[in-house]
């Protein structure tokens, strides 16, 4: 009887959850359209529609939209979705409400990988940048999880956060040291500040299949992540192979976080905030949290990029700084409330 009641409860929530997801997708499309229209060149919505569906190279507005603004905003959406889903997976897997790729060494490790690439292979392709981002993110995550597991009692949320903060500081310092020694400070300034202004169609052609596969796998693992979020002992009692599930989830996080850093550099707090918003809207089931996080994470980064382009026009503000303006107070609020949004 209890199971039947629970199933009926989930069924009754499904229309509301679908409505939230649909509203998020509509908001995402509207945000991208508004972002493409905003900028130094004032472009009407009708021009955006015409450029996307009836492109004419002879029209200047069409060239601006298709060559500069559309790939940039698609890049912002991809970065937002990947960071938000990465954060949701980290929070569910570690049962740490303050977990986020930037706070657990993944972003700093990926940035260190890029610093090494720029130092020793300055003319490497974008594919090589993605590879080194993955390697750096994997190294950062491995060190954090290793340090957090050294003491008796295993990997607790507090140990994971402390280890992540320490390792992130170390890897960031190493990256900055390499940049100073090899005189790469200006080359790495973009990656440190975070931004999608240099996104091109060839980059998106390489990134989109990887991120689509990562997001698809994440959604497939939603049920397993929900069980794991109840606690490892509970998950084992329900018959879950926790080690295998954690391994797959960590690989997904590495793919998503590494791709995001290779495309936009370090953008902190997006992976922290969005999963809490999704959880407050659709409940604790990660089969819904993950797709909602992807959609609302994309919306957040598109809006942040639009603000970065317009608040100090004609100059650009780093996207990472714009997100941090909201993310730092949000982090402090969560920390004060013990990781609970409400």
Short mmCIF file of C-alpha atoms in Angstrom, two decimals:
data_model
loop_
_atom_site.label_atom_id
_atom_site.label_comp_id
_atom_site.label_asym_id
_atom_site.label_seq_id
_atom_site.Cartn_x
_atom_site.Cartn_y
_atom_site.Cartn_z
CA UNK A 1 0.00 0.00 0.00
CA UNK A 2 2.84 2.39 0.86
CA UNK A 3 4.50 1.82 -2.51
CA UNK A 4 1.22 2.34 -4.35
CA UNK A 5 0.59 5.61 -2.51
CA UNK A 6 4.12 6.79 -3.30
CA UNK A 7 3.71 5.92 -6.98
CA UNK A 8 0.40 7.79 -7.11
CA UNK A 9 2.13 10.76 -5.49
CA UNK A 10 4.86 10.77 -8.13
CA UNK A 11 2.25 10.45 -10.90
CA UNK A 12 0.32 13.42 -9.54
CA UNK A 13 3.50 15.54 -9.55
CA UNK A 14 4.41 14.66 -13.14
CA UNK A 15 2.19 17.29 -14.88
CA UNK A 16 3.57 20.03 -12.61
CA UNK A 17 7.14 18.92 -13.24
CA UNK A 18 6.56 18.76 -16.99
CA UNK A 19 5.09 22.26 -16.85
CA UNK A 20 8.21 23.53 -15.03
CA UNK A 21 10.48 21.92 -17.62
CA UNK A 22 8.41 23.27 -20.53
CA UNK A 23 8.38 26.76 -19.01
CA UNK A 24 12.15 26.59 -18.64
CA UNK A 25 12.59 25.63 -22.30
CA UNK A 26 10.37 28.50 -23.42
CA UNK A 27 12.36 30.86 -21.20
CA UNK A 28 15.60 29.54 -22.70
CA UNK A 29 14.47 30.17 -26.28
CA UNK A 30 13.25 33.66 -25.34
CA UNK A 31 16.54 34.39 -23.53
CA UNK A 32 18.63 33.36 -26.52
CA UNK A 33 16.49 35.46 -28.87
CA UNK A 34 16.77 38.48 -26.57
CA UNK A 35 20.52 37.96 -26.17
CA UNK A 36 21.04 37.84 -29.93
CA UNK A 37 19.05 41.05 -30.34
CA UNK A 38 20.94 42.96 -27.63
CA UNK A 39 24.32 44.50 -28.31
CA UNK A 40 26.18 47.32 -30.02
CA UNK A 41 24.18 46.73 -33.18
CA UNK A 42 20.46 46.94 -32.41
CA UNK A 43 18.75 43.99 -34.10
CA UNK A 44 15.01 43.32 -34.15
CA UNK A 45 13.49 39.93 -33.31
CA UNK A 46 12.21 39.66 -36.87
CA UNK A 47 15.79 39.97 -38.11
CA UNK A 48 16.87 37.16 -35.80
CA UNK A 49 14.13 34.89 -37.16
CA UNK A 50 15.02 35.81 -40.74
CA UNK A 51 18.75 35.19 -40.21
CA UNK A 52 18.21 31.78 -38.61
CA UNK A 53 15.67 30.44 -41.11
CA UNK A 54 16.38 32.53 -44.24
CA UNK A 55 20.06 33.41 -44.04
CA UNK A 56 21.40 35.85 -46.61
CA UNK A 57 25.18 36.53 -46.46
CA UNK A 58 24.69 39.88 -48.16
CA UNK A 59 22.77 41.25 -45.15
CA UNK A 60 25.04 42.64 -42.42
CA UNK A 61 22.60 41.80 -39.61
CA UNK A 62 22.48 38.18 -40.80
CA UNK A 63 26.27 37.96 -40.75
CA UNK A 64 26.45 39.41 -37.23
CA UNK A 65 23.83 37.00 -35.97
CA UNK A 66 25.12 33.82 -37.57
CA UNK A 67 28.87 34.47 -37.26
CA UNK A 68 29.08 36.11 -33.83
CA UNK A 69 26.00 36.20 -31.66
CA UNK A 70 24.28 32.85 -32.26
CA UNK A 71 27.37 30.67 -31.67
CA UNK A 72 28.21 32.77 -28.62
CA UNK A 73 24.79 32.32 -27.03
CA UNK A 74 24.65 28.64 -27.91
CA UNK A 75 28.04 28.32 -26.25
CA UNK A 76 26.71 30.08 -23.15
CA UNK A 77 23.73 27.71 -23.06
CA UNK A 78 25.99 24.67 -23.37
CA UNK A 79 28.30 25.87 -20.59
CA UNK A 80 25.38 26.68 -18.28
CA UNK A 81 23.73 23.32 -18.86
CA UNK A 82 26.92 21.31 -18.33
CA UNK A 83 27.94 23.18 -15.16
CA UNK A 84 24.46 22.94 -13.64
CA UNK A 85 24.14 19.21 -14.31
CA UNK A 86 27.69 18.64 -13.01
CA UNK A 87 26.78 20.48 -9.82
CA UNK A 88 23.56 18.52 -9.40
CA UNK A 89 25.41 15.22 -9.78
CA UNK A 90 28.08 16.28 -7.30
CA UNK A 91 25.48 17.35 -4.75
CA UNK A 92 23.54 14.12 -5.06
CA UNK A 93 26.57 11.85 -5.15
CA UNK A 94 28.37 13.41 -2.17
CA UNK A 95 25.21 14.46 -0.28
CA UNK A 96 26.87 17.85 0.06
CA UNK A 97 24.51 20.77 -0.71
CA UNK A 98 27.50 23.09 -1.25
CA UNK A 99 29.17 20.84 -3.84
CA UNK A 100 29.95 22.29 -7.24
CA UNK A 101 32.65 21.59 -9.85
CA UNK A 102 34.38 24.88 -9.04
CA UNK A 103 34.49 24.14 -5.31
CA UNK A 104 35.80 20.58 -5.68
CA UNK A 105 38.92 21.07 -7.79
CA UNK A 106 37.48 20.21 -11.20
CA UNK A 107 37.58 23.71 -12.69
CA UNK A 108 40.97 24.54 -11.18
CA UNK A 109 42.38 21.25 -12.45
CA UNK A 110 41.03 21.86 -15.94
CA UNK A 111 42.52 25.36 -15.92
CA UNK A 112 45.89 23.96 -14.86
CA UNK A 113 45.69 21.53 -17.77
CA UNK A 114 45.09 24.43 -20.13
CA UNK A 115 48.02 26.36 -18.63
CA UNK A 116 50.30 23.39 -19.29
CA UNK A 117 48.99 23.13 -22.84
CA UNK A 118 49.56 26.82 -23.59
CA UNK A 119 53.05 26.61 -22.09
CA UNK A 120 54.30 23.54 -23.95
CA UNK A 121 52.01 23.38 -27.00
CA UNK A 122 51.07 27.01 -27.76
CA UNK A 123 49.61 26.25 -31.20
CA UNK A 124 47.47 23.28 -30.16
CA UNK A 125 44.00 22.77 -31.59
CA UNK A 126 40.75 23.22 -29.71
CA UNK A 127 40.43 19.44 -29.50
CA UNK A 128 43.74 19.36 -27.61
CA UNK A 129 42.39 22.03 -25.25
CA UNK A 130 39.40 19.81 -24.49
CA UNK A 131 41.67 16.82 -23.87
CA UNK A 132 43.94 18.71 -21.48
CA UNK A 133 40.88 20.12 -19.71
CA UNK A 134 39.60 16.58 -19.14
CA UNK A 135 43.01 15.43 -17.87
CA UNK A 136 43.31 18.39 -15.51
CA UNK A 137 39.77 17.97 -14.21
CA UNK A 138 40.39 14.26 -13.61
CA UNK A 139 43.62 15.02 -11.74
CA UNK A 140 41.92 17.65 -9.58
CA UNK A 141 39.00 15.38 -8.75
CA UNK A 142 41.29 12.45 -8.02
CA UNK A 143 43.38 14.47 -5.56
CA UNK A 144 40.29 15.89 -3.82
CA UNK A 145 38.59 12.52 -3.43
CA UNK A 146 41.87 10.90 -2.37
CA UNK A 147 42.59 13.48 0.33
CA UNK A 148 38.99 13.44 1.54
CA UNK A 149 39.08 9.65 1.94
CA UNK A 150 42.38 9.37 3.82
CA UNK A 151 41.02 9.58 7.35
CA UNK A 152 38.91 6.99 9.09
CA UNK A 153 35.23 7.55 8.44
CA UNK A 154 35.53 7.99 4.69
CA UNK A 155 34.51 10.84 2.47
CA UNK A 156 32.24 13.12 4.50
CA UNK A 157 30.71 16.30 3.02
CA UNK A 158 32.85 18.50 5.29
CA UNK A 159 36.09 16.72 4.37
CA UNK A 160 35.21 16.89 0.70
CA UNK A 161 34.57 20.64 0.88
CA UNK A 162 37.78 21.33 2.82
CA UNK A 163 39.86 19.14 0.51
CA UNK A 164 38.26 20.78 -2.52
CA UNK A 165 39.04 24.28 -1.27
CA UNK A 166 42.66 23.38 -0.50
CA UNK A 167 43.28 21.54 -3.78
CA UNK A 168 41.55 24.26 -5.83
CA UNK A 169 43.82 26.88 -4.25
CA UNK A 170 46.89 24.74 -4.94
CA UNK A 171 46.01 24.00 -8.57
CA UNK A 172 45.08 27.62 -9.23
CA UNK A 173 48.42 28.75 -7.80
CA UNK A 174 50.28 26.22 -9.97
CA UNK A 175 48.44 27.43 -13.05
CA UNK A 176 49.22 31.05 -12.27
CA UNK A 177 52.86 30.15 -11.61
CA UNK A 178 53.13 28.45 -15.00
CA UNK A 179 51.48 31.47 -16.63
CA UNK A 180 53.97 33.87 -15.01
CA UNK A 181 57.02 31.74 -15.81
CA UNK A 182 56.09 31.26 -19.45
CA UNK A 183 54.61 34.78 -19.79
CA UNK A 184 51.14 33.50 -20.54
CA UNK A 185 49.18 35.78 -18.20
CA UNK A 186 47.29 37.54 -20.97
CA UNK A 187 46.59 34.29 -22.82
CA UNK A 188 45.10 32.75 -19.67
CA UNK A 189 43.25 35.88 -18.52
CA UNK A 190 40.20 34.89 -20.60
CA UNK A 191 40.11 31.40 -19.10
CA UNK A 192 40.53 32.70 -15.55
CA UNK A 193 37.77 35.31 -15.88
CA UNK A 194 35.35 33.08 -17.79
CA UNK A 195 33.56 34.00 -20.98
CA UNK A 196 32.11 32.74 -24.25
CA UNK A 197 32.95 35.67 -26.52
CA UNK A 198 35.34 33.61 -28.63
CA UNK A 199 32.96 30.73 -29.33
CA UNK A 200 32.93 29.66 -32.98
CA UNK A 201 30.95 27.16 -35.02
CA UNK A 202 33.91 24.74 -35.37
CA UNK A 203 34.23 24.70 -31.57
CA UNK A 204 30.52 24.02 -31.17
CA UNK A 205 30.70 21.21 -33.73
CA UNK A 206 33.29 19.55 -31.52
CA UNK A 207 31.67 20.35 -28.15
CA UNK A 208 28.00 19.68 -28.86
CA UNK A 209 28.24 15.91 -29.49
CA UNK A 210 30.36 15.45 -26.34
CA UNK A 211 28.06 17.50 -24.12
CA UNK A 212 24.92 15.95 -25.62
CA UNK A 213 26.27 12.48 -24.84
CA UNK A 214 27.24 13.56 -21.32
CA UNK A 215 23.85 15.13 -20.60
CA UNK A 216 22.02 12.12 -22.03
CA UNK A 217 24.02 9.73 -19.85
CA UNK A 218 23.39 11.96 -16.83
CA UNK A 219 19.63 11.81 -17.34
CA UNK A 220 19.82 8.02 -17.75
CA UNK A 221 21.60 7.84 -14.39
CA UNK A 222 18.94 9.96 -12.69
CA UNK A 223 17.25 7.06 -10.95
CA UNK A 224 20.53 5.66 -9.66
CA UNK A 225 21.59 9.11 -8.44
CA UNK A 226 18.29 9.50 -6.59
CA UNK A 227 18.87 6.23 -4.75
CA UNK A 228 22.49 7.19 -4.02
CA UNK A 229 21.39 10.55 -2.62
CA UNK A 230 19.59 8.71 0.20
CA UNK A 231 22.98 7.54 1.51
CA UNK A 232 25.44 4.83 0.51
CA UNK A 233 24.22 2.33 3.11
CA UNK A 234 20.61 2.79 2.03
CA UNK A 235 21.60 2.45 -1.63
CA UNK A 236 23.48 -0.79 -0.92
CA UNK A 237 20.49 -2.07 1.04
CA UNK A 238 18.33 -1.45 -2.05
CA UNK A 239 20.72 -3.53 -4.15
CA UNK A 240 22.60 -0.72 -5.89
CA UNK A 241 26.21 -1.25 -6.94
CA UNK A 242 27.32 2.06 -5.47
CA UNK A 243 30.93 1.91 -6.66
CA UNK A 244 29.89 1.38 -10.28
CA UNK A 245 27.25 4.11 -10.10
CA UNK A 246 29.70 6.58 -8.53
CA UNK A 247 32.34 5.77 -11.14
CA UNK A 248 29.96 6.43 -14.05
CA UNK A 249 28.65 9.62 -12.44
CA UNK A 250 32.16 10.92 -11.81
CA UNK A 251 33.12 10.24 -15.43
CA UNK A 252 30.06 12.20 -16.56
CA UNK A 253 31.04 15.12 -14.31
CA UNK A 254 34.59 15.08 -15.69
CA UNK A 255 33.30 15.15 -19.27
CA UNK A 256 30.86 17.97 -18.62
CA UNK A 257 33.11 20.11 -16.42
CA UNK A 258 36.13 19.62 -18.68
CA UNK A 259 34.12 20.63 -21.74
CA UNK A 260 32.75 23.72 -19.99
CA UNK A 261 36.20 24.94 -18.95
CA UNK A 262 37.68 24.30 -22.39
CA UNK A 263 34.94 26.44 -23.93
CA UNK A 264 34.45 29.22 -21.38
CA UNK A 265 37.16 29.03 -18.71
CA UNK A 266 36.32 29.15 -15.02
CA UNK A 267 32.72 30.07 -14.23
CA UNK A 268 32.05 29.45 -10.55
CA UNK A 269 28.74 29.06 -8.68
CA UNK A 270 26.53 28.14 -11.65
CA UNK A 271 26.78 24.49 -10.63
CA UNK A 272 25.95 25.41 -7.06
CA UNK A 273 22.89 27.61 -7.51
CA UNK A 274 20.88 26.01 -10.29
CA UNK A 275 20.43 22.50 -8.76
CA UNK A 276 18.96 24.08 -5.62
CA UNK A 277 16.52 26.06 -7.77
CA UNK A 278 15.56 22.91 -9.70
CA UNK A 279 15.15 20.93 -6.49
CA UNK A 280 12.84 23.57 -5.05
CA UNK A 281 10.69 23.42 -8.20
CA UNK A 282 10.49 19.68 -8.97
CA UNK A 283 11.37 17.93 -5.70
CA UNK A 284 14.15 15.49 -4.79
CA UNK A 285 13.88 13.13 -7.78
CA UNK A 286 17.03 13.49 -9.88
CA UNK A 287 15.23 12.15 -12.93
CA UNK A 288 13.65 15.64 -12.98
CA UNK A 289 16.35 17.65 -11.22
CA UNK A 290 18.95 16.89 -13.90
CA UNK A 291 16.96 17.98 -17.01
CA UNK A 292 15.60 21.01 -15.17
CA UNK A 293 19.12 21.92 -14.05
CA UNK A 294 20.32 21.70 -17.65
CA UNK A 295 17.58 24.02 -18.90
CA UNK A 296 17.77 26.60 -16.11
CA UNK A 297 21.58 26.48 -16.10
CA UNK A 298 21.52 27.36 -19.79
CA UNK A 299 19.12 30.24 -19.07
CA UNK A 300 21.38 31.55 -16.30
CA UNK A 301 24.51 31.65 -18.46
CA UNK A 302 22.71 33.19 -21.44
CA UNK A 303 21.32 35.96 -19.22
CA UNK A 304 24.71 36.42 -17.52
CA UNK A 305 26.44 36.71 -20.89
CA UNK A 306 23.87 39.25 -22.04
CA UNK A 307 24.49 41.28 -18.90
CA UNK A 308 28.26 40.98 -19.39
CA UNK A 309 27.94 42.50 -22.86
CA UNK A 310 25.58 45.33 -21.94
CA UNK A 311 26.23 46.61 -18.39
CA UNK A 312 29.48 48.33 -19.39
CA UNK A 313 29.12 48.63 -23.15
CA UNK A 314 31.12 48.82 -25.37
CA UNK A 315 33.44 46.97 -22.96
CA UNK A 316 32.73 43.44 -21.77
CA UNK A 317 32.52 42.29 -18.17
CA UNK A 318 33.71 38.70 -17.53
CA UNK A 319 30.78 36.29 -17.34
CA UNK A 320 32.35 34.64 -14.31
CA UNK A 321 32.21 37.94 -12.44
CA UNK A 322 28.55 38.46 -13.32
CA UNK A 323 27.58 34.99 -12.08
CA UNK A 324 29.66 35.47 -8.93
CA UNK A 325 27.74 38.64 -8.07
CA UNK A 326 24.74 36.39 -7.49
CA UNK A 327 26.63 33.24 -6.55
CA UNK A 328 28.62 34.54 -3.58
CA UNK A 329 25.56 35.81 -1.63
CA UNK A 330 23.73 32.62 -2.54
CA UNK A 331 26.61 30.50 -1.22
CA UNK A 332 26.72 32.46 2.04
CA UNK A 333 22.96 32.14 2.42
CA UNK A 334 23.12 28.37 1.92
CA UNK A 335 26.04 28.03 4.31
CA UNK A 336 24.14 29.95 6.98
CA UNK A 337 21.06 27.75 6.55
CA UNK A 338 23.04 24.52 6.63
CA UNK A 339 22.75 23.91 2.89
CA UNK A 340 18.96 24.26 2.74
CA UNK A 341 17.40 26.71 0.32
CA UNK A 342 14.23 27.05 2.35
#
